[in-house]
Amino acid sequence: MTLGFIGLGHMGFPMAARLLRDGHELTVFDTRPEALEQAVELGARAASSARDVADRAETVLASLPSVAASVEVATGERGVIGGRRIRRYIDLSTIGAGAAADLAGQLAERGIAMLDAPVSGGVGGAQQGTLAIMVSGPRDEFRTATTILQTLGNPIFIGTKPGAGQTMKLVNNLMSAATLAATAEVMVMGVKAGLDPTVMIEALNAGSGATHASRDKFPRAVLPRTFDFGFATGLMVKDVRLYLQEALDAGAPAELAQAVVRCWETTLDREGPESDFTSIVRPVEDAAGVIVDGRGSS
Ligand code: NAD
């Protein structure tokens, strides 16, 4: 099966690299020429636009940073919708159920099947091929794409309703965003009260307060003050806002989600969209006048 990949960023590049390593012929496109060059060095063929990818490949995957980019790449003037060869389009980005359903409808009119397949597991999961991939769309298309998706991780079929995979991914990310925000707040509180942050993380991880934030994000990117986990604050703000909108649209309570969105918007204002999402601790530290610094701990 001829494959294409659009969007070679933090997530897309290592995913494309895995597909190449697996022996697939891959045509790629990114608006950043340097990303394209790096992929070509690994054996990919460069295309000049999303449509050019879809002229050459039957199955096209994409990992893009915003709803606007996903819309442009799927249905824009030089989007995959105008491609001659494409049969199925797999969007691995987080764009929300409404946008995914809309794109699926437009692509279906041109005979292109869409799977929305947002992923979880971060850059490490993309490199190691251990992503959780939450897929929705036509079941036969899911079956056809399963082997490819297994190169990237563990595909889980969420349902045939377009956008269902997106809803599941937003649920996952609200949990992830909320626990990171909560861990930031309690760690700052403990340090302010005189506790050692490294000991705090050890105790949390031995107790019922352990989360992915305490097990992985804090030890790797906050305690050593590197803030380099690999997910941008701007992307997390996108995701929590999408969750809140979907919750409100569905008529589901969202008091916690509203507080979580406020925490992330403060981080966005103070640290900027390109900052690593582990920077969420910084505005809390500033407000308390302490730093969650594990470098001096034994
Ligand atoms: P990124 O910004 O690192 O990468 C996006 C890439 O898309 C960039 O290389 C950019 O140049 C390219 N791009 C932008 N507009 C384009 C266009 N119109 N045509 C072609 N290329 C274009 O973002 P990322 O961190 O890789 O995230 C991608 C998606 O995966 C997002 O939806 C994000 O929410 C989701 N996600 C990210 C992570 C993570 O840890 N980074 C984890 C899970 C899910």
Tab-separated table of N, CA and C and ligand atoms in Angstrom, residues 5-15 29-36 49-50 62-74 78 91-95 118-126 131-132 166 169 172-173 229-232 234-236 238-239 242 274 276-277, ligand 1:
chain	number	residue	atom	x	y	z
A	5	PHE	N	2.620	10.928	4.346
A	5	PHE	CA	2.571	11.471	5.705
A	5	PHE	C	2.749	12.983	5.633
A	6	ILE	N	1.820	13.699	6.278
A	6	ILE	CA	1.853	15.171	6.245
A	6	ILE	C	1.954	15.692	7.678
A	7	GLY	N	2.952	16.556	7.926
A	7	GLY	CA	3.163	17.116	9.270
A	7	GLY	C	4.240	16.350	10.009
A	8	LEU	N	5.491	16.833	9.852
A	8	LEU	CA	6.647	16.096	10.404
A	8	LEU	C	7.201	16.832	11.615
A	9	GLY	N	6.352	17.015	12.620
A	9	GLY	CA	6.778	17.734	13.827
A	9	GLY	C	7.213	16.786	14.924
A	10	HIS	N	7.014	17.230	16.172
A	10	HIS	CA	7.412	16.418	17.334
A	10	HIS	C	6.888	14.985	17.226
A	11	MET	N	5.628	14.858	16.823
A	11	MET	CA	4.988	13.536	16.763
A	11	MET	C	5.133	12.915	15.376
A	12	GLY	N	4.874	13.721	14.343
A	12	GLY	CA	4.830	13.191	12.988
A	12	GLY	C	6.165	12.653	12.513
A	13	PHE	N	7.247	13.353	12.847
A	13	PHE	CA	8.549	12.897	12.348
A	13	PHE	C	8.903	11.494	12.842
A	14	PRO	N	8.846	11.265	14.165
A	14	PRO	CA	9.172	9.887	14.599
A	14	PRO	C	8.183	8.843	14.095
A	15	MET	N	6.928	9.229	13.874
A	15	MET	CA	5.974	8.252	13.310
A	15	MET	C	6.362	7.919	11.868
A	29	PHE	N	5.118	15.497	3.286
A	29	PHE	CA	5.058	16.953	3.094
A	29	PHE	C	4.982	17.645	4.444
A	30	ASP	N	5.692	18.774	4.535
A	30	ASP	CA	5.599	19.659	5.693
A	30	ASP	C	5.890	21.056	5.176
A	31	THR	N	5.314	22.065	5.810
A	31	THR	CA	5.580	23.436	5.381
A	31	THR	C	6.994	23.877	5.784
A	32	ARG	N	7.656	23.105	6.651
A	32	ARG	CA	9.042	23.436	7.039
A	32	ARG	C	10.002	22.623	6.168
A	33	PRO	N	10.759	23.297	5.289
A	33	PRO	CA	11.659	22.561	4.392
A	33	PRO	C	12.661	21.706	5.149
A	34	GLU	N	13.120	22.169	6.318
A	34	GLU	CA	14.154	21.393	7.037
A	34	GLU	C	13.608	20.046	7.515
A	35	ALA	N	12.311	20.020	7.869
A	35	ALA	CA	11.702	18.746	8.294
A	35	ALA	C	11.620	17.789	7.108
A	36	LEU	N	11.275	18.355	5.943
A	36	LEU	CA	11.209	17.538	4.721
A	36	LEU	C	12.573	16.942	4.393
A	49	SER	N	3.123	19.581	-1.833
A	49	SER	CA	1.902	20.031	-1.157
A	49	SER	C	1.167	18.799	-0.620
A	50	ALA	N	0.130	19.057	0.170
A	50	ALA	CA	-0.688	17.939	0.666
A	50	ALA	C	-1.346	17.224	-0.519
A	62	ALA	N	-1.772	12.157	8.676
A	62	ALA	CA	-1.366	13.528	8.975
A	62	ALA	C	-1.292	13.735	10.475
A	63	SER	N	-0.308	14.554	10.899
A	63	SER	CA	-0.174	14.914	12.315
A	63	SER	C	0.114	16.402	12.367
A	64	LEU	N	-0.918	17.193	12.628
A	64	LEU	CA	-0.860	18.648	12.444
A	64	LEU	C	-1.203	19.398	13.734
A	65	PRO	N	-0.719	20.667	13.840
A	65	PRO	CA	-0.761	21.328	15.141
A	65	PRO	C	-2.039	22.094	15.486
A	66	SER	N	-2.961	22.249	14.547
A	66	SER	CA	-4.152	23.052	14.859
A	66	SER	C	-5.327	22.577	14.012
A	67	VAL	N	-6.516	22.975	14.429
A	67	VAL	CA	-7.706	22.636	13.655
A	67	VAL	C	-7.586	23.271	12.268
A	68	ALA	N	-7.103	24.528	12.237
A	68	ALA	CA	-6.980	25.233	10.949
A	68	ALA	C	-6.048	24.473	10.005
A	69	ALA	N	-4.933	23.967	10.524
A	69	ALA	CA	-3.987	23.223	9.663
A	69	ALA	C	-4.624	21.930	9.165
A	70	SER	N	-5.372	21.250	10.037
A	70	SER	CA	-6.020	19.998	9.601
A	70	SER	C	-7.059	20.269	8.519
A	71	VAL	N	-7.792	21.373	8.662
A	71	VAL	CA	-8.806	21.719	7.660
A	71	VAL	C	-8.117	22.051	6.330
A	72	GLU	N	-7.036	22.843	6.411
A	72	GLU	CA	-6.328	23.235	5.184
A	72	GLU	C	-5.750	22.009	4.461
A	73	VAL	N	-5.135	21.128	5.241
A	73	VAL	CA	-4.495	19.959	4.636
A	73	VAL	C	-5.534	18.985	4.062
A	74	ALA	N	-6.676	18.869	4.741
A	74	ALA	CA	-7.685	17.914	4.256
A	74	ALA	C	-8.489	18.488	3.099
A	78	ARG	N	-5.080	23.301	-1.778
A	78	ARG	CA	-4.025	22.335	-2.128
A	78	ARG	C	-4.038	21.168	-1.140
A	91	ASP	N	-6.289	11.116	10.053
A	91	ASP	CA	-5.803	12.293	10.774
A	91	ASP	C	-5.476	11.900	12.204
A	92	LEU	N	-4.184	11.957	12.535
A	92	LEU	CA	-3.697	11.569	13.864
A	92	LEU	C	-3.698	12.749	14.831
A	93	SER	N	-4.104	13.938	14.344
A	93	SER	CA	-4.082	15.147	15.171
A	93	SER	C	-5.284	15.189	16.099
A	94	THR	N	-5.183	16.033	17.124
A	94	THR	CA	-6.320	16.251	18.017
A	94	THR	C	-7.050	17.498	17.525
A	95	ILE	N	-8.264	17.331	17.000
A	95	ILE	CA	-8.973	18.481	16.414
A	95	ILE	C	-10.412	18.623	16.926
A	118	PRO	N	-6.718	10.228	16.708
A	118	PRO	CA	-5.809	10.964	17.595
A	118	PRO	C	-5.036	10.013	18.509
A	119	VAL	N	-3.868	10.471	18.916
A	119	VAL	CA	-2.942	9.571	19.627
A	119	VAL	C	-2.622	10.100	21.024
A	120	SER	N	-2.198	9.201	21.872
A	120	SER	CA	-1.725	9.567	23.205
A	120	SER	C	-0.472	8.765	23.508
A	121	GLY	N	0.452	9.411	24.221
A	121	GLY	CA	1.691	8.694	24.568
A	121	GLY	C	2.931	9.537	24.327
A	122	GLY	N	2.735	10.738	23.792
A	122	GLY	CA	3.834	11.692	23.681
A	122	GLY	C	4.896	11.304	22.666
A	123	VAL	N	5.956	12.125	22.663
A	123	VAL	CA	7.046	11.931	21.695
A	123	VAL	C	7.714	10.569	21.930
A	124	GLY	N	7.874	10.183	23.186
A	124	GLY	CA	8.480	8.879	23.506
A	124	GLY	C	7.665	7.748	22.903
A	125	GLY	N	6.345	7.843	23.016
A	125	GLY	CA	5.466	6.817	22.454
A	125	GLY	C	5.540	6.786	20.935
A	126	ALA	N	5.712	7.990	20.329
A	126	ALA	CA	5.835	8.054	18.866
A	126	ALA	C	7.144	7.412	18.420
A	131	LEU	N	2.160	4.261	20.952
A	131	LEU	CA	1.066	5.220	21.126
A	131	LEU	C	-0.271	4.494	21.305
A	132	ALA	N	-1.147	5.074	22.122
A	132	ALA	CA	-2.549	4.648	22.110
A	132	ALA	C	-3.211	5.437	20.984
A	166	GLN	N	-11.995	11.368	18.545
A	166	GLN	CA	-11.620	12.692	19.064
A	166	GLN	C	-12.211	12.917	20.453
A	169	LYS	N	-10.174	11.017	22.872
A	169	LYS	CA	-8.855	11.642	23.066
A	169	LYS	C	-8.971	12.884	23.958
A	172	ASN	N	-9.272	11.811	27.481
A	172	ASN	CA	-7.940	11.427	27.963
A	172	ASN	C	-7.104	12.662	28.308
A	173	ASN	N	-7.130	13.654	27.404
A	173	ASN	CA	-6.257	14.808	27.631
A	173	ASN	C	-6.738	15.719	28.746
A	229	PHE	N	9.679	18.193	28.044
A	229	PHE	CA	8.986	16.911	27.904
A	229	PHE	C	8.569	16.653	26.458
A	230	GLY	N	8.247	17.757	25.703
A	230	GLY	CA	7.985	17.585	24.269
A	230	GLY	C	6.561	17.858	23.817
A	231	PHE	N	5.759	18.490	24.674
A	231	PHE	CA	4.394	18.847	24.249
A	231	PHE	C	4.212	20.330	24.578
A	232	ALA	N	3.768	21.099	23.579
A	232	ALA	CA	3.707	22.548	23.738
A	232	ALA	C	2.460	22.975	24.518
A	234	GLY	N	0.684	25.546	24.007
A	234	GLY	CA	-0.365	25.952	23.063
A	234	GLY	C	-1.229	24.779	22.641
A	235	LEU	N	-0.608	23.598	22.477
A	235	LEU	CA	-1.374	22.404	22.075
A	235	LEU	C	-2.269	21.937	23.221
A	236	MET	N	-1.767	22.032	24.445
A	236	MET	CA	-2.589	21.594	25.574
A	236	MET	C	-3.787	22.537	25.756
A	238	LYS	N	-5.239	24.185	23.378
A	238	LYS	CA	-6.170	23.763	22.305
A	238	LYS	C	-7.033	22.595	22.785
A	239	ASP	N	-6.396	21.603	23.363
A	239	ASP	CA	-7.122	20.382	23.740
A	239	ASP	C	-8.119	20.624	24.871
A	242	LEU	N	-11.038	22.536	23.553
A	242	LEU	CA	-11.910	21.647	22.755
A	242	LEU	C	-12.761	20.770	23.672
A	274	GLU	N	4.728	28.216	22.797
A	274	GLU	CA	5.794	27.260	22.463
A	274	GLU	C	6.426	26.634	23.700
A	276	ASP	N	7.133	24.389	26.940
A	276	ASP	CA	6.764	23.005	27.217
A	276	ASP	C	5.629	23.000	28.249
A	277	PHE	N	4.722	22.039	28.122
A	277	PHE	CA	3.542	22.074	29.009
A	277	PHE	C	3.882	21.838	30.477
B	1	NAD	P1	4.272	20.171	15.988
B	1	NAD	O1	3.923	21.606	15.966
B	1	NAD	O2	5.578	19.725	16.580
B	1	NAD	O3	4.218	19.542	14.503
B	1	NAD	C1	3.298	19.930	13.538
B	1	NAD	C2	3.983	19.881	12.172
B	1	NAD	O4	3.002	20.211	11.188
B	1	NAD	C3	5.123	20.873	12.026
B	1	NAD	O5	6.258	20.219	11.497
B	1	NAD	C4	4.568	21.930	11.061
B	1	NAD	O6	5.572	22.528	10.274
B	1	NAD	C5	3.616	21.104	10.241
B	1	NAD	N1	2.547	21.873	9.602
B	1	NAD	C6	1.821	22.891	10.122
B	1	NAD	N2	0.909	23.315	9.238
B	1	NAD	C7	1.066	22.545	8.120
B	1	NAD	C8	0.424	22.514	6.862
B	1	NAD	N3	-0.583	23.347	6.558
B	1	NAD	N4	0.860	21.614	5.952
B	1	NAD	C9	1.880	20.753	6.238
B	1	NAD	N5	2.526	20.757	7.425
B	1	NAD	C10	2.124	21.634	8.348
B	1	NAD	O7	3.062	19.426	16.732
B	1	NAD	P2	3.087	17.984	17.464
B	1	NAD	O8	3.519	18.157	18.871
B	1	NAD	O9	3.798	17.015	16.598
B	1	NAD	O10	1.514	17.678	17.510
B	1	NAD	C11	0.796	17.249	16.348
B	1	NAD	C12	-0.592	16.786	16.775
B	1	NAD	O11	-0.456	15.667	17.685
B	1	NAD	C13	-1.406	17.840	17.526
B	1	NAD	O12	-2.754	17.718	17.196
B	1	NAD	C14	-1.188	17.484	18.986
B	1	NAD	O13	-2.263	17.936	19.792
B	1	NAD	C15	-1.140	15.975	18.892
B	1	NAD	N6	-0.402	15.315	19.983
B	1	NAD	C16	0.853	15.763	20.350
B	1	NAD	C17	1.536	15.117	21.377
B	1	NAD	C18	2.906	15.561	21.835
B	1	NAD	O14	3.386	15.046	22.876
B	1	NAD	N7	3.588	16.478	21.141
B	1	NAD	C19	0.947	14.018	22.029
B	1	NAD	C20	-0.301	13.563	21.600
B	1	NAD	C21	-0.966	14.224	20.580
